[in-house]
mmCIF file of C-alpha atoms and ligand atoms in Angstrom:
data_model
loop_
_atom_site.group_PDB
_atom_site.id
_atom_site.type_symbol
_atom_site.label_atom_id
_atom_site.label_comp_id
_atom_site.label_asym_id
_atom_site.label_seq_id
_atom_site.Cartn_x
_atom_site.Cartn_y
_atom_site.Cartn_z
ATOM 1 C CA MET A 1 0.045 0.010 0.015
ATOM 2 C CA GLU A 2 1.365 3.417 -0.835
ATOM 3 C CA GLY A 3 0.409 6.978 0.645
ATOM 4 C CA ARG A 4 1.330 10.446 -0.430
ATOM 5 C CA ILE A 5 3.951 11.876 1.790
ATOM 6 C CA HIS A 6 4.877 15.683 1.999
ATOM 7 C CA SER A 7 7.943 15.088 4.023
ATOM 8 C CA PHE A 8 9.731 13.295 6.945
ATOM 9 C CA GLN A 9 11.241 14.692 10.157
ATOM 10 C CA SER A 10 13.690 12.267 11.611
ATOM 11 C CA MET A 11 13.976 13.535 15.072
ATOM 12 C CA GLY A 12 11.198 15.993 15.825
ATOM 13 C CA ALA A 13 10.870 17.455 19.450
ATOM 14 C CA VAL A 14 7.534 19.170 19.485
ATOM 15 C CA ASP A 15 5.185 16.516 18.120
ATOM 16 C CA GLY A 16 4.440 14.335 21.281
ATOM 17 C CA PRO A 17 6.683 13.141 23.960
ATOM 18 C CA GLY A 18 10.296 12.526 23.518
ATOM 19 C CA LEU A 19 12.135 12.639 20.186
ATOM 20 C CA ARG A 20 9.942 11.594 17.216
ATOM 21 C CA PHE A 21 10.010 10.560 13.663
ATOM 22 C CA VAL A 22 7.560 12.732 12.089
ATOM 23 C CA VAL A 23 5.697 11.760 8.910
ATOM 24 C CA PHE A 24 4.152 14.618 7.283
ATOM 25 C CA MET A 25 1.370 13.523 5.147
ATOM 26 C CA GLN A 26 0.148 15.263 2.056
ATOM 27 C CA GLY A 27 -3.339 16.601 1.345
ATOM 28 C CA CYS A 28 -5.947 18.329 3.582
ATOM 29 C CA ALA A 29 -9.248 19.636 2.423
ATOM 30 C CA LEU A 30 -9.447 22.316 4.797
ATOM 31 C CA ARG A 31 -8.173 25.796 4.427
ATOM 32 C CA CYS A 32 -7.281 27.339 8.032
ATOM 33 C CA PRO A 33 -6.689 30.689 7.512
ATOM 34 C CA TYR A 34 -3.330 30.441 9.454
ATOM 35 C CA CYS A 35 -2.131 27.406 8.000
ATOM 36 C CA HIS A 36 1.528 27.311 8.004
ATOM 37 C CA ASN A 37 1.796 24.237 5.585
ATOM 38 C CA PRO A 38 -0.189 25.452 2.543
ATOM 39 C CA ASP A 39 2.424 23.419 0.552
ATOM 40 C CA THR A 40 0.671 20.106 2.220
ATOM 41 C CA TRP A 41 -2.833 20.982 0.729
ATOM 42 C CA ASP A 42 -2.596 19.559 -2.794
ATOM 43 C CA PHE A 43 -3.491 15.791 -2.597
ATOM 44 C CA ALA A 44 -1.598 15.318 -5.719
ATOM 45 C CA GLY A 45 1.416 16.910 -4.400
ATOM 46 C CA GLY A 46 4.419 15.278 -2.454
ATOM 47 C CA LYS A 47 5.633 11.752 -3.195
ATOM 48 C CA SER A 48 4.365 8.185 -2.721
ATOM 49 C CA TYR A 49 5.977 5.878 -0.643
ATOM 50 C CA SER A 50 4.969 2.285 0.615
ATOM 51 C CA VAL A 51 4.549 1.403 4.219
ATOM 52 C CA GLU A 52 7.535 -0.684 4.082
ATOM 53 C CA GLU A 53 9.704 2.012 2.774
ATOM 54 C CA ILE A 54 8.745 4.270 5.514
ATOM 55 C CA VAL A 55 9.047 1.655 8.202
ATOM 56 C CA LYS A 56 12.631 0.957 6.838
ATOM 57 C CA LYS A 57 13.423 4.646 7.313
ATOM 58 C CA ILE A 58 12.106 4.744 10.757
ATOM 59 C CA GLU A 59 14.058 1.576 11.889
ATOM 60 C CA ASN A 60 17.212 3.787 11.238
ATOM 61 C CA TYR A 61 16.311 5.975 14.183
ATOM 62 C CA ARG A 62 15.009 3.365 16.560
ATOM 63 C CA SER A 63 17.601 3.852 18.873
ATOM 64 C CA TYR A 64 16.827 7.823 18.954
ATOM 65 C CA LEU A 65 12.891 7.212 19.368
ATOM 66 C CA LYS A 66 13.087 4.886 22.533
ATOM 67 C CA LYS A 67 11.551 7.452 24.588
ATOM 68 C CA GLY A 68 9.584 9.084 21.991
ATOM 69 C CA GLY A 69 8.074 7.250 18.927
ATOM 70 C CA VAL A 70 6.408 8.159 15.338
ATOM 71 C CA THR A 71 3.903 10.875 14.779
ATOM 72 C CA LEU A 72 1.757 11.171 11.799
ATOM 73 C CA SER A 73 1.157 14.743 10.942
ATOM 74 C CA GLY A 74 0.374 16.801 7.770
ATOM 75 C CA GLY A 75 -1.663 17.886 5.965
ATOM 76 C CA GLU A 76 -4.390 15.844 7.348
ATOM 77 C CA PRO A 77 -3.379 12.217 7.797
ATOM 78 C CA LEU A 78 -7.116 10.864 8.132
ATOM 79 C CA TYR A 79 -7.672 11.655 4.509
ATOM 80 C CA GLN A 80 -5.451 8.765 3.564
ATOM 81 C CA GLY A 81 -7.184 6.330 6.017
ATOM 82 C CA ALA A 82 -6.561 2.991 4.706
ATOM 83 C CA PHE A 83 -2.709 3.741 4.274
ATOM 84 C CA VAL A 84 -2.685 5.463 7.723
ATOM 85 C CA LEU A 85 -4.213 2.236 9.366
ATOM 86 C CA SER A 86 -1.623 0.151 7.529
ATOM 87 C CA LEU A 87 1.210 2.284 8.584
ATOM 88 C CA LEU A 88 0.074 2.441 12.140
ATOM 89 C CA LYS A 89 -0.492 -1.472 12.287
ATOM 90 C CA ALA A 90 3.225 -1.939 11.041
ATOM 91 C CA LEU A 91 4.630 0.444 13.558
ATOM 92 C CA LYS A 92 2.821 -0.986 16.331
ATOM 93 C CA GLU A 93 3.845 -4.519 15.440
ATOM 94 C CA LYS A 94 7.643 -3.355 15.465
ATOM 95 C CA GLY A 95 6.975 -1.709 19.004
ATOM 96 C CA PHE A 96 6.828 2.050 18.120
ATOM 97 C CA HIS A 97 4.808 4.515 20.181
ATOM 98 C CA THR A 98 2.408 6.174 17.694
ATOM 99 C CA ALA A 99 0.706 9.809 17.648
ATOM 100 C CA LEU A 100 -1.691 11.226 15.330
ATOM 101 C CA ASP A 101 -1.815 14.794 14.683
ATOM 102 C CA THR A 102 -5.305 15.427 13.422
ATOM 103 C CA SER A 103 -7.770 18.283 13.150
ATOM 104 C CA CYS A 104 -10.519 15.647 14.201
ATOM 105 C CA GLN A 105 -12.719 16.143 11.166
ATOM 106 C CA VAL A 106 -12.434 12.701 9.636
ATOM 107 C CA LEU A 107 -14.775 10.187 11.192
ATOM 108 C CA ASP A 108 -15.043 6.978 8.473
ATOM 109 C CA SER A 109 -14.897 3.249 8.402
ATOM 110 C CA TYR A 110 -11.171 3.357 9.335
ATOM 111 C CA THR A 111 -11.519 5.348 12.572
ATOM 112 C CA ASP A 112 -11.900 2.600 14.916
ATOM 113 C CA ASP A 113 -9.311 0.638 13.711
ATOM 114 C CA ILE A 114 -6.995 3.673 13.423
ATOM 115 C CA LEU A 115 -7.863 4.654 17.175
ATOM 116 C CA ASP A 116 -6.840 0.944 18.292
ATOM 117 C CA HIS A 117 -3.435 1.372 16.910
ATOM 118 C CA THR A 118 -2.879 5.077 18.202
ATOM 119 C CA ASP A 119 -1.219 5.709 21.287
ATOM 120 C CA LEU A 120 -1.712 9.424 21.544
ATOM 121 C CA VAL A 121 -3.961 11.780 19.328
ATOM 122 C CA LEU A 122 -2.775 15.381 19.074
ATOM 123 C CA ALA A 123 -6.138 17.014 18.553
ATOM 124 C CA ASP A 124 -6.185 20.414 16.958
ATOM 125 C CA VAL A 125 -9.396 21.950 18.451
ATOM 126 C CA LYS A 126 -9.070 25.034 16.499
ATOM 127 C CA VAL A 127 -11.827 27.131 18.175
ATOM 128 C CA LEU A 128 -14.877 26.660 20.279
ATOM 129 C CA SER A 129 -17.553 27.993 17.857
ATOM 130 C CA ASP A 130 -18.452 27.776 14.336
ATOM 131 C CA ARG A 131 -16.289 30.733 13.362
ATOM 132 C CA PHE A 132 -14.128 28.123 11.111
ATOM 133 C CA LEU A 133 -16.879 26.523 9.324
ATOM 134 C CA PRO A 134 -16.240 28.637 6.187
ATOM 135 C CA TYR A 135 -12.720 27.152 6.425
ATOM 136 C CA GLY A 136 -14.080 23.575 6.433
ATOM 137 C CA TRP A 137 -13.379 22.694 10.103
ATOM 138 C CA SER A 138 -16.600 21.983 12.396
ATOM 139 C CA LEU A 139 -16.788 21.824 15.990
ATOM 140 C CA SER A 140 -19.566 19.342 16.018
ATOM 141 C CA ARG A 141 -17.327 17.195 13.836
ATOM 142 C CA ALA A 142 -14.313 17.401 16.297
ATOM 143 C CA GLU A 143 -16.656 16.591 19.148
ATOM 144 C CA ALA A 144 -18.053 13.336 17.307
ATOM 145 C CA PHE A 145 -14.107 12.550 16.767
ATOM 146 C CA LEU A 146 -13.194 13.181 20.462
ATOM 147 C CA GLU A 147 -16.141 11.133 21.776
ATOM 148 C CA LYS A 148 -14.668 8.307 19.850
ATOM 149 C CA THR A 149 -11.218 8.904 21.365
ATOM 150 C CA LYS A 150 -13.022 8.861 24.643
ATOM 151 C CA GLU A 151 -14.831 5.605 24.074
ATOM 152 C CA LYS A 152 -11.597 4.012 23.096
ATOM 153 C CA GLY A 153 -9.862 5.445 25.931
ATOM 154 C CA VAL A 154 -6.980 6.741 23.645
ATOM 155 C CA SER A 155 -4.801 9.549 25.258
ATOM 156 C CA VAL A 156 -5.322 13.065 23.811
ATOM 157 C CA TRP A 157 -3.446 16.213 23.799
ATOM 158 C CA PHE A 158 -5.315 19.298 22.698
ATOM 159 C CA ARG A 159 -3.031 21.675 20.696
ATOM 160 C CA GLN A 160 -4.554 24.997 19.831
ATOM 161 C CA VAL A 161 -2.915 27.472 17.592
ATOM 162 C CA VAL A 162 -3.841 31.110 19.205
ATOM 163 C CA ALA A 163 -4.237 33.904 16.911
ATOM 164 C CA PRO A 164 -5.381 37.356 17.734
ATOM 165 C CA GLY A 165 -9.199 38.008 17.290
ATOM 166 C CA LEU A 166 -9.579 34.394 16.976
ATOM 167 C CA ASN A 167 -9.145 32.723 20.485
ATOM 168 C CA ASP A 168 -6.676 34.762 22.284
ATOM 169 C CA THR A 169 -8.810 36.096 25.206
ATOM 170 C CA GLU A 170 -8.760 34.648 28.893
ATOM 171 C CA GLU A 171 -12.249 33.615 28.361
ATOM 172 C CA ASP A 172 -11.377 31.674 25.074
ATOM 173 C CA VAL A 173 -8.479 29.540 27.192
ATOM 174 C CA LYS A 174 -10.894 29.113 30.142
ATOM 175 C CA ALA A 175 -13.527 27.831 27.794
ATOM 176 C CA LEU A 176 -11.058 25.761 26.019
ATOM 177 C CA SER A 177 -9.969 24.238 29.819
ATOM 178 C CA ALA A 178 -13.777 23.660 30.423
ATOM 179 C CA PHE A 179 -14.388 21.680 27.240
ATOM 180 C CA ALA A 180 -11.378 19.487 27.918
ATOM 181 C CA ARG A 181 -12.766 18.455 31.073
ATOM 182 C CA GLN A 182 -15.495 16.622 29.377
ATOM 183 C CA TYR A 183 -12.962 14.245 27.957
ATOM 184 C CA PRO A 184 -11.097 12.324 30.886
ATOM 185 C CA ASN A 185 -8.670 10.948 28.216
ATOM 186 C CA VAL A 186 -7.620 14.605 27.470
ATOM 187 C CA LYS A 187 -4.100 14.740 29.493
ATOM 188 C CA LYS A 188 -2.566 18.141 28.320
ATOM 189 C CA ILE A 189 -3.501 21.165 26.416
ATOM 190 C CA GLU A 190 -0.949 23.224 24.333
ATOM 191 C CA LEU A 191 -1.074 26.504 23.148
ATOM 192 C CA LEU A 192 0.834 27.676 20.268
ATOM 193 C CA PRO A 193 1.517 31.196 19.034
ATOM 194 C CA PHE A 194 0.133 32.118 15.761
ATOM 195 C CA HIS A 195 3.360 33.100 13.689
ATOM 196 C CA LYS A 196 4.078 34.250 9.983
ATOM 197 C CA LEU A 197 7.159 32.551 9.088
ATOM 198 C CA CYS A 198 4.941 30.936 6.307
ATOM 199 C CA LEU A 199 4.319 34.161 4.447
ATOM 200 C CA GLU A 200 7.011 33.386 1.724
ATOM 201 C CA LYS A 201 5.378 29.846 1.340
ATOM 202 C CA TYR A 202 1.970 31.556 0.392
ATOM 203 C CA ARG A 203 3.890 34.001 -1.930
ATOM 204 C CA SER A 204 5.766 31.339 -3.816
ATOM 205 C CA LEU A 205 2.617 28.995 -4.083
ATOM 206 C CA ASN A 206 0.678 32.342 -5.264
ATOM 207 C CA ILE A 207 -2.024 31.500 -2.716
ATOM 208 C CA PRO A 208 -3.546 34.392 -0.707
ATOM 209 C CA PHE A 209 -2.505 34.269 3.109
ATOM 210 C CA PRO A 210 -6.065 35.060 4.813
ATOM 211 C CA PHE A 211 -4.046 36.063 8.192
ATOM 212 C CA GLU A 212 -1.552 38.152 6.369
ATOM 213 C CA THR A 213 -2.799 41.404 8.163
ATOM 214 C CA VAL A 214 -3.339 39.653 11.349
ATOM 215 C CA ASP A 215 -0.487 40.277 13.780
ATOM 216 C CA ALA A 216 1.903 37.398 14.822
ATOM 217 C CA MET A 217 1.102 36.273 18.556
ATOM 218 C CA GLU A 218 3.542 37.221 21.230
ATOM 219 C CA LYS A 219 4.849 34.116 22.901
ATOM 220 C CA SER A 220 4.868 35.954 26.252
ATOM 221 C CA ARG A 221 0.999 36.270 25.745
ATOM 222 C CA VAL A 222 0.460 32.940 24.911
ATOM 223 C CA ASP A 223 2.832 31.626 27.954
ATOM 224 C CA ASP A 224 0.543 34.184 30.064
ATOM 225 C CA LEU A 225 -2.670 32.217 28.683
ATOM 226 C CA SER A 226 -1.230 28.885 29.298
ATOM 227 C CA ARG A 227 -1.071 29.538 32.822
ATOM 228 C CA LEU A 228 -4.813 29.455 32.898
ATOM 229 C CA LEU A 229 -5.006 25.881 31.865
ATOM 230 C CA LYS A 230 -5.122 22.943 34.310
ATOM 231 C CA ASN A 231 -2.724 20.330 32.737
ATOM 232 C CA ASP A 232 -2.535 16.860 34.220
ATOM 233 C CA GLU A 233 1.336 16.375 33.142
HETATM 234 S S1 LIG B 301 -5.900 21.307 8.897
HETATM 235 FE FE1 LIG B 301 -3.678 21.583 9.260
HETATM 236 S S2 LIG B 301 -2.855 21.452 7.128
HETATM 237 FE FE2 LIG B 301 -5.048 21.529 7.219
HETATM 238 S S3 LIG B 301 -5.320 23.528 6.518
HETATM 239 FE FE3 LIG B 301 -5.596 23.446 8.687
HETATM 240 S S4 LIG B 301 -3.754 23.965 9.658
HETATM 241 FE FE4 LIG B 301 -3.419 23.379 7.498
#
């Protein structure tokens, strides 16, 4: 089985616990206005790899990944459900810790099996309203996906990009914290500052950057907001 892959990062330190091999999968149907990876959107982009080829690459780093593992990110991995399931199964057979970085928008015939082979979901909960509907992201779809993780007892970390005017007030962050309490399997909430390092990517792809005029988020402000969260870890 082959999947479309955007790129690999052999030793990522920010996409789950420990050092991780990160597989950035190609393709996303959403159009988040702050997306910093517009080059992953095109489903026909990237390059095809087989499960075996990817596992072989990862095996080269096994000794570094002992306290970490492998993270599937994107793009949105769940648009390639059959391939993701096959890759996760192969990784679990080899004893790797697996994490899935997802926008929680795809719930299909692969979801149950995928979650059965996932140790940690990095859930991108964008905003607790329907403000993201025009960009393709729905809170109710995310809730349905999170319910499924709860039912399966899969650990979840929330990861939210904080952007001015979108979700950057103390009330927004307290509401996110309260929302997380509905899911006992949510172990951690991470807030990530919106940045504009992707501006050149948009220009080179000739795609308008919807948040071009929105100010980047001060890290110190995000640190202050993060103190409002009650993290278990
Ligand atoms: S879900 Fe992720 S990859 Fe897709 S548009 Fe949003 S931020 Fe970009």
